[in-house]
mmCIF file of C-alpha atoms in Angstrom:
data_model
loop_
_atom_site.group_PDB
_atom_site.id
_atom_site.type_symbol
_atom_site.label_atom_id
_atom_site.label_comp_id
_atom_site.label_asym_id
_atom_site.label_seq_id
_atom_site.Cartn_x
_atom_site.Cartn_y
_atom_site.Cartn_z
ATOM 1 C CA UNK A 24 62.156 36.267 6.571
ATOM 2 C CA UNK A 25 63.470 33.477 4.271
ATOM 3 C CA UNK A 26 60.916 32.747 1.623
ATOM 4 C CA UNK A 27 60.901 29.856 -0.887
ATOM 5 C CA UNK A 28 58.397 28.258 -3.184
ATOM 6 C CA UNK A 29 55.294 27.626 -1.174
ATOM 7 C CA UNK A 30 52.779 24.904 -1.318
ATOM 8 C CA UNK A 31 49.479 25.019 0.585
ATOM 9 C CA UNK A 32 47.058 22.453 1.951
ATOM 10 C CA UNK A 33 44.029 22.302 -0.331
ATOM 11 C CA UNK A 34 40.758 23.539 1.180
ATOM 12 C CA UNK A 35 38.225 21.028 -0.068
ATOM 13 C CA UNK A 36 34.622 22.101 -0.480
ATOM 14 C CA UNK A 37 31.619 19.679 -0.617
ATOM 15 C CA UNK A 38 29.110 20.773 -3.228
ATOM 16 C CA UNK A 39 25.614 19.423 -4.261
ATOM 17 C CA UNK A 40 27.044 19.182 -7.817
ATOM 18 C CA UNK A 41 30.501 17.810 -6.993
ATOM 19 C CA UNK A 42 31.953 14.390 -7.663
ATOM 20 C CA UNK A 43 35.128 12.363 -7.396
ATOM 21 C CA UNK A 44 37.427 13.648 -10.190
ATOM 22 C CA UNK A 45 39.477 15.699 -7.678
ATOM 23 C CA UNK A 46 40.450 12.395 -6.118
ATOM 24 C CA UNK A 47 40.344 9.979 -9.151
ATOM 25 C CA UNK A 48 42.055 12.404 -11.585
ATOM 26 C CA UNK A 49 44.006 14.858 -9.578
ATOM 27 C CA UNK A 50 44.805 12.637 -6.595
ATOM 28 C CA UNK A 51 43.357 14.771 -3.835
ATOM 29 C CA UNK A 52 42.990 13.157 -0.512
ATOM 30 C CA UNK A 53 39.206 13.100 -0.169
ATOM 31 C CA UNK A 54 36.652 10.574 0.962
ATOM 32 C CA UNK A 55 33.371 12.433 0.166
ATOM 33 C CA UNK A 56 31.534 11.601 -3.064
ATOM 34 C CA UNK A 57 30.538 15.145 -3.661
ATOM 35 C CA UNK A 58 33.663 17.197 -3.407
ATOM 36 C CA UNK A 59 33.352 20.040 -5.931
ATOM 37 C CA UNK A 60 36.154 22.374 -5.225
ATOM 38 C CA UNK A 61 39.736 22.450 -4.040
ATOM 39 C CA UNK A 62 40.881 25.864 -3.062
ATOM 40 C CA UNK A 63 44.606 25.873 -3.687
ATOM 41 C CA UNK A 64 45.506 29.345 -2.669
ATOM 42 C CA UNK A 65 42.984 31.554 -0.772
ATOM 43 C CA UNK A 66 42.852 34.472 1.472
ATOM 44 C CA UNK A 67 39.059 34.516 1.800
ATOM 45 C CA UNK A 68 37.821 35.126 5.251
ATOM 46 C CA UNK A 69 37.228 31.818 6.998
ATOM 47 C CA UNK A 70 39.152 29.967 4.254
ATOM 48 C CA UNK A 71 42.712 31.160 4.481
ATOM 49 C CA UNK A 72 45.378 28.748 2.989
ATOM 50 C CA UNK A 73 48.044 27.156 5.334
ATOM 51 C CA UNK A 74 51.616 26.399 4.107
ATOM 52 C CA UNK A 75 52.203 22.692 3.540
ATOM 53 C CA UNK A 76 56.053 22.581 2.945
ATOM 54 C CA UNK A 77 59.269 23.801 4.422
ATOM 55 C CA UNK A 78 60.095 25.846 7.478
ATOM 56 C CA UNK A 79 56.906 27.917 7.207
ATOM 57 C CA UNK A 80 54.662 24.651 7.262
ATOM 58 C CA UNK A 81 51.515 25.331 9.317
ATOM 59 C CA UNK A 82 51.722 29.171 8.757
ATOM 60 C CA UNK A 83 48.726 30.935 7.271
ATOM 61 C CA UNK A 84 48.965 32.903 4.091
ATOM 62 C CA UNK A 85 47.648 35.914 6.059
ATOM 63 C CA UNK A 86 50.435 35.617 8.632
ATOM 64 C CA UNK A 87 53.103 35.428 5.914
ATOM 65 C CA UNK A 88 51.623 38.617 4.319
ATOM 66 C CA UNK A 89 51.511 40.379 7.646
ATOM 67 C CA UNK A 90 55.172 39.505 8.348
ATOM 68 C CA UNK A 91 56.633 39.997 4.954
ATOM 69 C CA UNK A 92 54.182 41.664 2.463
ATOM 70 C CA UNK A 93 56.717 43.303 0.210
ATOM 71 C CA UNK A 94 58.874 40.196 -0.245
ATOM 72 C CA UNK A 95 55.850 37.844 -0.633
ATOM 73 C CA UNK A 96 53.508 39.927 -2.739
ATOM 74 C CA UNK A 97 55.785 42.483 -4.359
ATOM 75 C CA UNK A 98 55.741 46.214 -3.674
ATOM 76 C CA UNK A 99 53.598 46.955 -6.727
ATOM 77 C CA UNK A 100 50.937 44.630 -5.482
ATOM 78 C CA UNK A 101 51.150 46.046 -1.896
ATOM 79 C CA UNK A 102 50.599 49.512 -3.419
ATOM 80 C CA UNK A 103 47.509 48.338 -5.189
ATOM 81 C CA UNK A 104 45.880 46.014 -2.746
ATOM 82 C CA UNK A 105 47.652 46.685 0.607
ATOM 83 C CA UNK A 106 47.925 43.358 2.533
ATOM 84 C CA UNK A 107 44.892 41.745 0.751
ATOM 85 C CA UNK A 108 45.866 38.758 -1.434
ATOM 86 C CA UNK A 109 44.093 39.633 -4.773
ATOM 87 C CA UNK A 110 43.706 36.127 -6.424
ATOM 88 C CA UNK A 111 41.846 32.993 -5.511
ATOM 89 C CA UNK A 112 42.968 29.703 -7.173
ATOM 90 C CA UNK A 113 40.731 26.735 -7.473
ATOM 91 C CA UNK A 114 40.331 23.331 -9.206
ATOM 92 C CA UNK A 115 36.619 22.473 -9.745
ATOM 93 C CA UNK A 116 34.880 19.167 -10.505
ATOM 94 C CA UNK A 117 31.313 19.310 -11.790
ATOM 95 C CA UNK A 118 29.708 15.917 -11.680
ATOM 96 C CA UNK A 119 26.349 17.671 -12.234
ATOM 97 C CA UNK A 120 25.540 21.160 -13.791
ATOM 98 C CA UNK A 121 26.357 24.108 -11.601
ATOM 99 C CA UNK A 122 23.670 26.817 -11.128
ATOM 100 C CA UNK A 123 23.419 29.544 -13.596
ATOM 101 C CA UNK A 124 25.071 32.605 -11.892
ATOM 102 C CA UNK A 125 27.061 35.722 -12.326
ATOM 103 C CA UNK A 126 29.312 37.913 -10.298
ATOM 104 C CA UNK A 127 29.185 41.746 -9.571
ATOM 105 C CA UNK A 128 31.867 44.118 -10.624
ATOM 106 C CA UNK A 129 34.222 45.754 -8.172
ATOM 107 C CA UNK A 130 32.177 48.819 -7.451
ATOM 108 C CA UNK A 131 28.888 47.015 -6.898
ATOM 109 C CA UNK A 132 30.661 44.292 -4.798
ATOM 110 C CA UNK A 133 32.372 46.978 -2.722
ATOM 111 C CA UNK A 134 29.139 48.804 -2.185
ATOM 112 C CA UNK A 135 27.005 45.833 -1.242
ATOM 113 C CA UNK A 136 29.454 43.321 0.210
ATOM 114 C CA UNK A 137 32.701 45.259 1.053
ATOM 115 C CA UNK A 138 34.493 42.707 -1.282
ATOM 116 C CA UNK A 139 36.293 42.675 -4.645
ATOM 117 C CA UNK A 140 34.233 41.791 -7.645
ATOM 118 C CA UNK A 141 34.881 38.468 -9.324
ATOM 119 C CA UNK A 142 36.407 38.227 -12.779
ATOM 120 C CA UNK A 143 37.551 34.801 -13.493
ATOM 121 C CA UNK A 144 39.194 32.460 -15.989
ATOM 122 C CA UNK A 145 38.643 28.811 -16.676
ATOM 123 C CA UNK A 146 41.075 26.250 -18.188
ATOM 124 C CA UNK A 147 39.446 22.973 -19.123
ATOM 125 C CA UNK A 148 41.592 20.034 -17.787
ATOM 126 C CA UNK A 149 39.250 17.187 -18.528
ATOM 127 C CA UNK A 150 35.692 17.005 -20.117
ATOM 128 C CA UNK A 151 33.440 14.046 -20.669
ATOM 129 C CA UNK A 152 32.196 13.730 -24.306
ATOM 130 C CA UNK A 153 29.481 16.284 -24.987
ATOM 131 C CA UNK A 154 30.226 18.261 -21.874
ATOM 132 C CA UNK A 155 29.590 22.026 -22.187
ATOM 133 C CA UNK A 156 29.575 25.310 -20.438
ATOM 134 C CA UNK A 157 26.947 28.098 -20.291
ATOM 135 C CA UNK A 158 28.608 31.416 -21.162
ATOM 136 C CA UNK A 159 26.497 34.445 -21.729
ATOM 137 C CA UNK A 160 23.198 34.977 -23.687
ATOM 138 C CA UNK A 161 22.432 33.851 -27.231
ATOM 139 C CA UNK A 162 20.777 37.238 -28.083
ATOM 140 C CA UNK A 163 20.770 40.709 -26.887
ATOM 141 C CA UNK A 164 18.304 41.300 -24.070
ATOM 142 C CA UNK A 165 16.916 44.062 -21.952
ATOM 143 C CA UNK A 166 16.066 43.775 -18.231
ATOM 144 C CA UNK A 167 12.356 43.446 -18.780
ATOM 145 C CA UNK A 168 12.656 40.697 -21.337
ATOM 146 C CA UNK A 169 15.012 38.865 -18.997
ATOM 147 C CA UNK A 170 12.573 39.052 -16.085
ATOM 148 C CA UNK A 171 9.652 37.832 -18.340
ATOM 149 C CA UNK A 172 11.603 34.732 -19.403
ATOM 150 C CA UNK A 173 12.866 34.018 -15.836
ATOM 151 C CA UNK A 174 9.265 34.339 -14.431
ATOM 152 C CA UNK A 175 7.900 32.037 -17.048
ATOM 153 C CA UNK A 176 10.713 29.354 -16.443
ATOM 154 C CA UNK A 177 12.146 29.846 -19.805
ATOM 155 C CA UNK A 178 15.606 31.271 -18.919
ATOM 156 C CA UNK A 179 17.494 28.318 -20.441
ATOM 157 C CA UNK A 180 16.081 29.433 -23.850
ATOM 158 C CA UNK A 181 18.224 32.546 -23.669
ATOM 159 C CA UNK A 182 21.484 30.989 -22.730
ATOM 160 C CA UNK A 183 24.601 30.291 -24.876
ATOM 161 C CA UNK A 184 26.070 26.888 -24.698
ATOM 162 C CA UNK A 185 29.800 25.987 -25.566
ATOM 163 C CA UNK A 186 30.888 22.439 -26.010
ATOM 164 C CA UNK A 187 34.348 21.987 -24.525
ATOM 165 C CA UNK A 188 37.458 19.853 -24.577
ATOM 166 C CA UNK A 189 40.748 19.763 -22.771
ATOM 167 C CA UNK A 190 42.730 22.999 -23.195
ATOM 168 C CA UNK A 191 39.820 25.202 -23.938
ATOM 169 C CA UNK A 192 40.121 28.481 -21.999
ATOM 170 C CA UNK A 193 37.340 31.001 -21.047
ATOM 171 C CA UNK A 194 37.665 34.557 -19.517
ATOM 172 C CA UNK A 195 34.450 35.382 -17.652
ATOM 173 C CA UNK A 196 33.861 39.061 -17.160
ATOM 174 C CA UNK A 197 31.734 40.338 -14.254
ATOM 175 C CA UNK A 198 28.068 40.496 -15.112
ATOM 176 C CA UNK A 199 28.198 37.602 -17.573
ATOM 177 C CA UNK A 200 25.794 34.809 -16.816
ATOM 178 C CA UNK A 201 27.538 31.450 -16.855
ATOM 179 C CA UNK A 202 27.545 27.777 -15.451
ATOM 180 C CA UNK A 203 30.009 24.911 -15.571
ATOM 181 C CA UNK A 204 28.325 21.855 -17.065
ATOM 182 C CA UNK A 205 28.336 18.265 -15.816
ATOM 183 C CA UNK A 206 31.455 16.257 -16.756
ATOM 184 C CA UNK A 207 33.841 19.220 -16.648
ATOM 185 C CA UNK A 208 37.095 19.386 -14.655
ATOM 186 C CA UNK A 209 38.786 22.745 -14.670
ATOM 187 C CA UNK A 210 41.304 25.104 -13.193
ATOM 188 C CA UNK A 211 39.924 28.477 -12.052
ATOM 189 C CA UNK A 212 41.783 31.730 -11.550
ATOM 190 C CA UNK A 213 39.775 34.631 -10.124
ATOM 191 C CA UNK A 214 39.792 37.679 -8.097
ATOM 192 C CA UNK A 215 39.663 37.037 -4.359
ATOM 193 C CA UNK A 216 35.956 36.959 -3.804
ATOM 194 C CA UNK A 217 33.217 34.517 -2.880
ATOM 195 C CA UNK A 218 30.318 36.709 -4.090
ATOM 196 C CA UNK A 219 27.995 34.822 -6.392
ATOM 197 C CA UNK A 220 24.436 35.722 -7.526
ATOM 198 C CA UNK A 221 22.563 32.437 -8.345
ATOM 199 C CA UNK A 222 19.690 33.074 -10.808
ATOM 200 C CA UNK A 223 18.649 29.438 -11.750
ATOM 201 C CA UNK A 224 19.343 26.109 -10.148
ATOM 202 C CA UNK A 225 17.389 23.442 -12.145
ATOM 203 C CA UNK A 226 14.809 23.167 -9.500
ATOM 204 C CA UNK A 227 17.026 20.851 -7.472
ATOM 205 C CA UNK A 228 17.138 20.454 -3.675
ATOM 206 C CA UNK A 229 19.988 20.258 -1.302
ATOM 207 C CA UNK A 230 20.771 17.165 0.918
ATOM 208 C CA UNK A 231 18.177 18.487 3.419
ATOM 209 C CA UNK A 232 15.397 18.755 0.840
ATOM 210 C CA UNK A 233 15.555 22.485 0.455
ATOM 211 C CA UNK A 234 15.823 24.505 -2.607
ATOM 212 C CA UNK A 235 18.973 26.609 -2.658
ATOM 213 C CA UNK A 236 18.715 30.424 -2.311
ATOM 214 C CA UNK A 237 18.389 32.439 -5.533
ATOM 215 C CA UNK A 238 19.583 36.031 -5.706
ATOM 216 C CA UNK A 239 16.992 37.291 -8.351
ATOM 217 C CA UNK A 240 16.723 40.878 -7.250
ATOM 218 C CA UNK A 241 20.385 41.383 -6.504
ATOM 219 C CA UNK A 242 21.282 40.053 -9.930
ATOM 220 C CA UNK A 243 19.057 42.391 -11.874
ATOM 221 C CA UNK A 244 21.387 45.395 -11.743
ATOM 222 C CA UNK A 245 24.575 43.287 -12.077
ATOM 223 C CA UNK A 246 23.818 41.316 -15.296
ATOM 224 C CA UNK A 247 25.302 42.291 -18.589
ATOM 225 C CA UNK A 248 22.321 41.749 -20.954
ATOM 226 C CA UNK A 249 24.263 42.028 -24.102
ATOM 227 C CA UNK A 250 25.249 39.090 -26.356
ATOM 228 C CA UNK A 251 29.032 39.014 -26.524
ATOM 229 C CA UNK A 252 31.481 36.665 -28.178
ATOM 230 C CA UNK A 253 34.343 37.830 -25.944
ATOM 231 C CA UNK A 254 34.893 34.751 -23.669
ATOM 232 C CA UNK A 255 36.923 32.174 -25.564
ATOM 233 C CA UNK A 256 40.736 32.697 -25.113
ATOM 234 C CA UNK A 257 42.794 32.048 -28.160
ATOM 235 C CA UNK A 258 46.440 31.365 -27.270
ATOM 236 C CA UNK A 259 49.417 29.731 -28.760
ATOM 237 C CA UNK A 260 50.835 26.473 -27.342
ATOM 238 C CA UNK A 261 54.458 26.678 -28.599
ATOM 239 C CA UNK A 262 56.596 24.127 -26.744
ATOM 240 C CA UNK A 263 59.224 25.361 -24.233
ATOM 241 C CA UNK A 264 58.159 28.975 -24.777
ATOM 242 C CA UNK A 265 56.081 31.754 -23.064
ATOM 243 C CA UNK A 266 52.538 31.652 -24.438
ATOM 244 C CA UNK A 267 50.373 34.667 -23.254
ATOM 245 C CA UNK A 268 46.713 33.699 -22.424
ATOM 246 C CA UNK A 269 45.070 36.467 -20.449
ATOM 247 C CA UNK A 270 46.349 40.021 -19.734
ATOM 248 C CA UNK A 271 43.803 41.732 -17.627
ATOM 249 C CA UNK A 272 43.799 44.324 -14.885
ATOM 250 C CA UNK A 273 43.001 41.538 -12.374
ATOM 251 C CA UNK A 274 45.458 38.804 -13.292
ATOM 252 C CA UNK A 275 47.770 37.749 -16.135
ATOM 253 C CA UNK A 276 48.115 34.106 -17.342
ATOM 254 C CA UNK A 277 50.740 32.376 -19.369
ATOM 255 C CA UNK A 278 50.591 28.856 -20.815
ATOM 256 C CA UNK A 279 53.866 26.768 -20.549
ATOM 257 C CA UNK A 280 53.904 23.546 -22.503
ATOM 258 C CA UNK A 281 57.265 22.097 -21.415
ATOM 259 C CA UNK A 282 59.064 19.096 -22.880
ATOM 260 C CA UNK A 283 62.460 19.805 -21.080
ATOM 261 C CA UNK A 284 63.894 21.875 -18.334
ATOM 262 C CA UNK A 285 62.938 25.495 -18.462
ATOM 263 C CA UNK A 286 64.484 28.473 -16.673
ATOM 264 C CA UNK A 287 61.840 30.920 -15.355
ATOM 265 C CA UNK A 288 63.291 34.422 -15.051
ATOM 266 C CA UNK A 289 61.362 36.508 -12.549
ATOM 267 C CA UNK A 290 63.847 39.158 -11.529
ATOM 268 C CA UNK A 291 62.004 41.940 -13.357
ATOM 269 C CA UNK A 292 58.667 41.058 -11.970
ATOM 270 C CA UNK A 293 57.651 42.938 -8.964
ATOM 271 C CA UNK A 294 54.892 40.548 -8.003
ATOM 272 C CA UNK A 295 54.317 37.000 -6.885
ATOM 273 C CA UNK A 296 53.938 34.169 -9.360
ATOM 274 C CA UNK A 297 51.628 31.187 -9.149
ATOM 275 C CA UNK A 298 52.210 27.830 -11.071
ATOM 276 C CA UNK A 299 49.300 25.493 -11.610
ATOM 277 C CA UNK A 300 50.139 22.051 -12.993
ATOM 278 C CA UNK A 301 47.399 21.010 -15.375
ATOM 279 C CA UNK A 302 49.157 18.072 -16.942
ATOM 280 C CA UNK A 303 52.296 16.035 -16.320
ATOM 281 C CA UNK A 304 54.754 17.025 -13.441
ATOM 282 C CA UNK A 305 57.758 19.226 -12.668
ATOM 283 C CA UNK A 306 60.167 19.918 -10.022
ATOM 284 C CA UNK A 307 60.543 23.597 -9.032
ATOM 285 C CA UNK A 308 64.289 24.190 -8.232
ATOM 286 C CA UNK A 309 65.266 27.228 -6.150
ATOM 287 C CA UNK A 310 68.867 27.432 -4.740
ATOM 288 C CA UNK A 311 69.478 23.937 -3.500
ATOM 289 C CA UNK A 312 65.697 23.146 -2.769
ATOM 290 C CA UNK A 313 63.370 21.087 -4.975
ATOM 291 C CA UNK A 314 59.494 21.313 -4.730
ATOM 292 C CA UNK A 315 57.523 18.686 -6.576
ATOM 293 C CA UNK A 316 54.603 19.904 -8.648
ATOM 294 C CA UNK A 317 52.235 17.192 -9.830
ATOM 295 C CA UNK A 318 49.091 17.467 -11.931
ATOM 296 C CA UNK A 319 46.460 19.185 -9.795
ATOM 297 C CA UNK A 320 49.002 20.891 -7.540
ATOM 298 C CA UNK A 321 49.884 24.578 -7.153
ATOM 299 C CA UNK A 322 52.996 26.457 -5.948
ATOM 300 C CA UNK A 323 53.330 30.150 -4.906
ATOM 301 C CA UNK A 324 56.674 31.767 -5.881
ATOM 302 C CA UNK A 325 57.074 34.911 -3.701
ATOM 303 C CA UNK A 326 58.120 38.125 -5.449
ATOM 304 C CA UNK A 327 61.491 38.104 -3.716
ATOM 305 C CA UNK A 328 62.521 35.003 -5.749
ATOM 306 C CA UNK A 329 64.467 36.149 -8.750
ATOM 307 C CA UNK A 330 63.846 32.906 -10.715
ATOM 308 C CA UNK A 331 63.468 29.091 -10.593
ATOM 309 C CA UNK A 332 64.290 26.169 -12.818
ATOM 310 C CA UNK A 333 61.524 23.881 -13.787
ATOM 311 C CA UNK A 334 62.858 20.334 -14.211
ATOM 312 C CA UNK A 335 60.541 18.201 -16.283
ATOM 313 C CA UNK A 336 60.235 15.570 -19.002
ATOM 314 C CA UNK A 337 56.672 16.903 -19.939
ATOM 315 C CA UNK A 338 54.276 19.286 -18.216
ATOM 316 C CA UNK A 339 51.591 21.885 -18.966
ATOM 317 C CA UNK A 340 51.589 24.833 -16.502
ATOM 318 C CA UNK A 341 49.412 27.907 -15.948
ATOM 319 C CA UNK A 342 51.668 30.769 -14.812
ATOM 320 C CA UNK A 343 49.717 33.439 -13.117
ATOM 321 C CA UNK A 344 50.719 36.838 -11.801
ATOM 322 C CA UNK A 345 49.060 40.246 -11.152
#
């Protein structure tokens, strides 16, 4: 099967906290006033991405993997994950605060939900003045103290708030309580999982007048109750160079700040590569083909591709692999 740089149709998600930045800032084709997420590359059951360009247009990611797993994913990825695509890529627009939540680790997620856990990374693309995130606790806790604060509606007193600006990056371990604050637009890279334990939702109701489900009991054994300052990602931003951001067992991320054309050599990488454009634009050149990559767009480079040229006069890209 001939493979090439693949773009996918975004899977748009209406959310109670969503807004219009996915349309207004990133140019997504949406009409809803509460679109919170654009799933760019997904193999989550019920939300599998479909190719938007080239000869494989209309083909699902699952079908491509079934037909050509080694060439698409890379043999090293197949050995680890079989034919499961291990990463979920999103853009998220929070017009209002998201719920305070956390995600279980692999072992617990496998036992309870037959799923991967959910380690994730956030790159802030745009933030209103004063916008912030909730990341972790502001003190060490134990389970009993946490339960007492939660039962007395004092959970917010325990949470750590981080004010953010464009370019700030956060690595969210499983078990860490977190929430995206109002006014934040970000790129999210995560394990393929849709398992979330919601523990606080600001007493708001959905469009039908109902409170959203909380997962109080499930969360108790999944929470990391320790105060940790391990979430901000410090990375260099040297122009026209490879800048390492995250190197974890779940994904690796590189920051590319390009001011001119850049040759991306992938011949020694036995894995797929994902490029997310977070600023500017570029053309991805492979053989005689060119794929446009605008801000808010994502392209998947199959493992069989030995390299591409990125033609640009200015772009910031997140390069993601496994």
